[in-house]
Amino acid sequence: MKTNTILAAALAAAFSAPALAASPVVISQVYGGGGNSGATIKNDFIELFNRSDAAVDISGWSVQYASAAGTSWQVTKLSGKTVLQPGQYFLVQESAGTGGTVDLPTPDASGTLALSGTTGKVALVANGNALSGAAPAVGTFADLLGFGSAGYFEGSVGPGLSNTTAALRANGGCADTDNNGNDFTTGAPAPRNSASPLNACGVPQQPPIVATCPANLSLAFGINGGADISATDADGTVNSAVITSAAVPGISLINFLAATGAGGTATARLSIAASVQAGSYPVTIKFANDQSQDATCAISVSVAAPAAISHTIPQIQGPGNTSPYANTVQTTEGVVTAKVGSGFFIQDPDGDGNPLTSDGLFIFTTAANIGTVQVGDKIRISGSIIEYTPSAATRSYTEMQNVTAIVKLASGISITPTNIQLPYANLGQVEGMLVRFTNPLTVSQLEYLGDRGEVTLSSGRLEIASNRYRPRTPEAIAQAAANQLNQIILDDGIFVTPTVIPYLGEDGSLRAGDTVSGLTGVVDFGAKGGGGAAFKLQPTEAPVFSQDNPRTDPPVLAAGNVKVASANVLNYFTTFTNGTDVEGNSNVGCTLGSSTAKSNCRGADNLNEYVRQNTKIVGELKAINADVFGLMEIQNSGDYTVTKLVDSLNEAISPGTGIKTYAVVPKPAATGTDAIRVAMIYKPSALTPVGGALSDADAINNRPPMAQTFRANNGAKFTLVVNHLKSKGSCPSGTGADADQNDSQSCWNATRIQQANRLMNAFVPQVVAAAGDAKVLLIGDFNSYGMEDPIAAITATGFVNQLERFVRGSGGMPYSFVFNGESGYLDHALASAALSAQVVGAAEWHNNADEPPVVDYNTDGKPEDKFTSAPYRASDHDPVVISLNLAAPNTDVTASVKAVASGLVFARASNQWTGTLTITNTSGAALSGPLQLSLGGLPAGVTLVNASGNRSGVPYITANTSSLAAGASLTVPVTFSKTGTAAISYTTQVFSGTF
C-alpha cells in the first residue's frame, strides 16, 4: 500500500464532517523537520497568529499533536505572554533534533512535542485537556491542520512537508477558508514570534509567486533529459521564466507557456541535452508576473554514471505479500509506465518470468520529482522500500519513498501490458504492473464516482451472497469469497476530488451494469470510498464504456386490476437541515423521540434541494402510475409531509385542474419514534379503503408497520402492509447478537428477526381478523436481502416471495440496492398464500440503484452539478411494482338456477308473512358456495325480516352451502313484514361467493 492513497480515505471522511467555524487565533505555521538531516533550524515549532481585529487571551490554551492516523494526542500548554494583539504571532518551540545550526527566535512557549517532518495532525485547543481519537469531534478544538497523509483535517488535507519545508498559512496567517489544502502551502520555515512585526489582516496583501521545481535532477551522461517546472500566482499572471545562473551549453528552458490569467499556472521544461558533460550544475530559474513580482527556484543538475543496482524490481517485490527488503534503502531500475497525483510507477522491462513476483513498483514522491520523469523513460532510482498499510486494510503495498536519486537512462521505451482476467486469485502478484483485462468488466458500483473518481468493476454483476443463498451455508460462504476476488476499482489517478466527473456518458450518467472492454492501466492499491482499501487500476488508456444497461421506463407487467408499488423516497422531508421549512419558516426542527431540532432533519438541506428532490420523486411516482403506493422514509410529521407530496403529484398529473388523482391514507394511531415513518397513498378511483389504517406500536418497532384494507372496483378486498425494518447501518459496539456476525447480513439482524416474527405472529393475524380477509401483501424496505433470516421467518409462515417467483423465476437477478460493489434486494413483495395466486407480476424499476449519486438532487459536495428533472436517482433504492388480478368476491349465477317461491302464510301473532324460496341448479355443473339470494323489487313498506344483509339497497339471504350440485335444489325460508296494502312480490338474483 502506498502512502499517498490514505489521502483519498481522509477526503471521504472530511466530506462527512463539518468545517470548523472561523477562529480568531489560528495555526499559521508548522515545521517538523527541526534538527533532521538537511535541516538548518534545530527545533520543530508551531506558530499561532491572531487574525482578528481584537485582542485575544489564549491563557490556558494548548497546542496538540498526533500522528497521521494516531489516536493519542501530545500536549504543550501555552504560557508566558498569552494576550495576542490583532496581527500578532505566537511561537511555540518543540523538540530539537540532533542536527541543524540555527536557533529559533525567542519562543513565546516551549514544549517537547516531536513532530513528524512529513505528515501529521496539529490542533489548537482552548484548554489544556488532551484530545482523544483519530478524529476528535468538531467543537473540541479551535483550529486544526492535517498535513501530508493525515487522516483528519479541515476541508482537504494540507501539503506534505520535508526536513527543509514548513506548512505556512497564506496571507501571513490571515487566510482561513476552513480548508487546509487551500489555506496552507509549503515553503522554507520562517518562524515568527510575538516580537515580529504585526500583520493586520484588514490590509490587503499581495500573494507571492509560488514556483514548483525539483530540488535535484540526475541524468546519465549521454542521455537527453529534463524536468517539468511551473509557477502560479493567486492574484497575478506569471508571464516569464528565465535561467539566471551561469549559462551551461546544453542546459536551457523550453516549451514555456505563460499563465492564461490570474491564478493560472505557467509551465516550462528544463532541458538537459545529451552533450552536457559529467558534472554538477546549479541552475536557478526566475519566474516573473505582470505585477513586477518574481520568484526563483534552484535545481541541482547532476550528470554522472548512476549508482549500481542493488536489487531488481522483482527481487524487491519478492514472491510473498511483503517485500524481503522492506525498511532498507535500494537502487533499482525500470521504465516509467504511469504518473499519478502523488508519484509514478516503474516496471522492469524484462521481468524475471516468475508469476509470483510483481515486475512493477510504485514510487511515492514529490510533485517536483514526478516532473523529472516521463512515461517511457528508463530510470535508475534510489530510495527506501516500505510496506504501507492504510486504515482498515487487510494487506500492505510495497512502494519506494524518500527518493534520493533519479537518473534517466533512456526514453521512448514501451512496456507491453500483461494480460489478466477477473476473477484474479491475488492481484498483489501484479501490483504496480501495467496490465490489460482481456475479459469485459461490468460496472458494479458508482457510489464514489463524484467525490473520488472511482468506479468498482467486476466480471459480471456481483450478487451479494445472502441475496441468493441462506447465510452461513457453504454456498453463501463460497459466493462471498468469490466476490472478493472479482473486483477492482477503476480510479482516475489524481487522489483528490476531480474537477470534472470522469466516465459519464452522453446522457450524463454511467450505470451499474454498463461494461468496459480492453481496460488497460497499472494495478494500484489504496484507500477506497466507504473505508478500507482495495486494488485499483490507474488507467493508461482512456476507458470506453458500453451502455449495456441503459435507462428504462417502469416495468410492464402482466395486466391485472390493481397495481401496487413500494418506494423508498430517501428522507423526503418538508423541514430542512438548515432549520427552515417548505413554508418559509425559520428556526424549526424535526422530531426524533422526544427531541425536536434541526439536527434531527434528514434529506434536503434547504428549499432549493427540496424542490429538486420533489421533482425526481414525483416524476418516479407519476411514471409508475400505481393504484396504491407504500412509501418509506417520509418525514414523521403526521400527514403533513405525505400530503405535500400528494399535492405535488396530483398537480404534475393534471396541471392547473385541481383534479385529485391520489389521496393520502390517513395515518394510523402510532407512527413510531423515528424521524421517518411509512405511509400510503392511493387512487380513490381504483380503490376504496375499508376501515382505518392499523399499525403495531410494539416497542420492537421504532418505525411501525402500517396496514390498510382496500376494496377494488370489482368488490375484491386485500390488505397492504408497508414495512421499514431496522437498517444495517450504525452498528453497535461489542459482540452481541446485533453485532455484525460476518455472514453477509451486517448488524442489527437479531432485531430485524424479532421485528419479522412480531409482524407474522401478532400484527398480520390482527390485520386479517380486522379485514375478515386473508389476502395480505407485505411490501417495503425490510433491510434484509432475499435469503436472509428475517425474510426466511416470513416465508416460513406461507408467504410467497414474489420477486423470487417472477424475477429470478424468469432468469433474472432481483436487486433494488447496490452496496460495496454487490447487488441485492432490500425491498420486497411478499404475498400471503390466499393472495399469491392472484399476483400476476412483480419487478423492480432500476431507475435508482444503478445510477451514480452524483446525479441526485443534492447540491453540496459535488465538483459538477449533473442534476436533471428525470426520475433517475430519485432515491438509493429501486421501487418494486406488483400487479394483482383480484378475483371478484361473487359471480351472478341467476341464469344457472330456477327460483320458485312458495305461497306466503300470514301469522297474526307476529304480524309477518312466511314462506320459502327454492332454487334448483339447472346449469349441468356444480355451483360453488356460499350462495347469496338477493330479493329485489320489494314494494314500498315491505321488509325482508330474515335478511342476512343489504347490498346496494337490496336485501339478501346467505345460504352457507359449500356447493350446489347439478340438478340439486336448495330451499331457504323467507319472512316479511309490511305496512300498507301493497301485495308482497319480488324478483330473485342468485350470486356465488360473498358480499
mmCIF file with all atom_site columns, C-alpha atoms in Angstrom, residues 52 114 151 266 271 311 314 537 554 572 600 620 663 748 824 849 859 867 884:
data_model
loop_
_atom_site.group_PDB
_atom_site.id
_atom_site.type_symbol
_atom_site.label_atom_id
_atom_site.label_alt_id
_atom_site.label_comp_id
_atom_site.label_asym_id
_atom_site.label_entity_id
_atom_site.label_seq_id
_atom_site.pdbx_PDB_ins_code
_atom_site.Cartn_x
_atom_site.Cartn_y
_atom_site.Cartn_z
_atom_site.occupancy
_atom_site.B_iso_or_equiv
_atom_site.pdbx_formal_charge
_atom_site.auth_seq_id
_atom_site.auth_comp_id
_atom_site.auth_asym_id
_atom_site.auth_atom_id
_atom_site.pdbx_PDB_model_num
ATOM 1  C CA . SER A 1 52  ? -8.909  39.084 14.168  1.00 0.00 ? 52  SER A CA 1
ATOM 2  C CA . ALA A 1 114 ? 8.396   15.536 18.378  1.00 0.00 ? 114 ALA A CA 1
ATOM 3  C CA . GLY A 1 151 ? -6.473  11.104 8.077   1.00 0.00 ? 151 GLY A CA 1
ATOM 4  C CA . ALA A 1 266 ? 2.780   28.900 -16.170 1.00 0.00 ? 266 ALA A CA 1
ATOM 5  C CA . SER A 1 271 ? 16.040  20.641 -20.877 1.00 0.00 ? 271 SER A CA 1
ATOM 6  C CA . HIS A 1 311 ? 18.212  -5.368 -6.483  1.00 0.00 ? 311 HIS A CA 1
ATOM 7  C CA . PRO A 1 314 ? 11.043  -8.454 -8.959  1.00 0.00 ? 314 PRO A CA 1
ATOM 8  C CA . LEU A 1 537 ? -6.469  0.342  -11.694 1.00 0.00 ? 537 LEU A CA 1
ATOM 9  C CA . PRO A 1 554 ? -41.119 1.427  -15.473 1.00 0.00 ? 554 PRO A CA 1
ATOM 10 C CA . TYR A 1 572 ? -38.419 13.091 1.955   1.00 0.00 ? 572 TYR A CA 1
ATOM 11 C CA . ASN A 1 600 ? -32.840 15.594 13.553  1.00 0.00 ? 600 ASN A CA 1
ATOM 12 C CA . GLU A 1 620 ? -40.871 8.483  -10.336 1.00 0.00 ? 620 GLU A CA 1
ATOM 13 C CA . ALA A 1 663 ? -55.259 10.701 -1.811  1.00 0.00 ? 663 ALA A CA 1
ATOM 14 C CA . TRP A 1 748 ? -28.934 -5.427 13.816  1.00 0.00 ? 748 TRP A CA 1
ATOM 15 C CA . GLY A 1 824 ? -29.318 -7.392 -3.894  1.00 0.00 ? 824 GLY A CA 1
ATOM 16 C CA . ALA A 1 849 ? -29.712 1.846  -7.594  1.00 0.00 ? 849 ALA A CA 1
ATOM 17 C CA . THR A 1 859 ? -26.126 20.463 -4.415  1.00 0.00 ? 859 THR A CA 1
ATOM 18 C CA . PHE A 1 867 ? -28.928 17.217 -11.818 1.00 0.00 ? 867 PHE A CA 1
ATOM 19 C CA . LEU A 1 884 ? -52.668 -8.029 -8.822  1.00 0.00 ? 884 LEU A CA 1
#
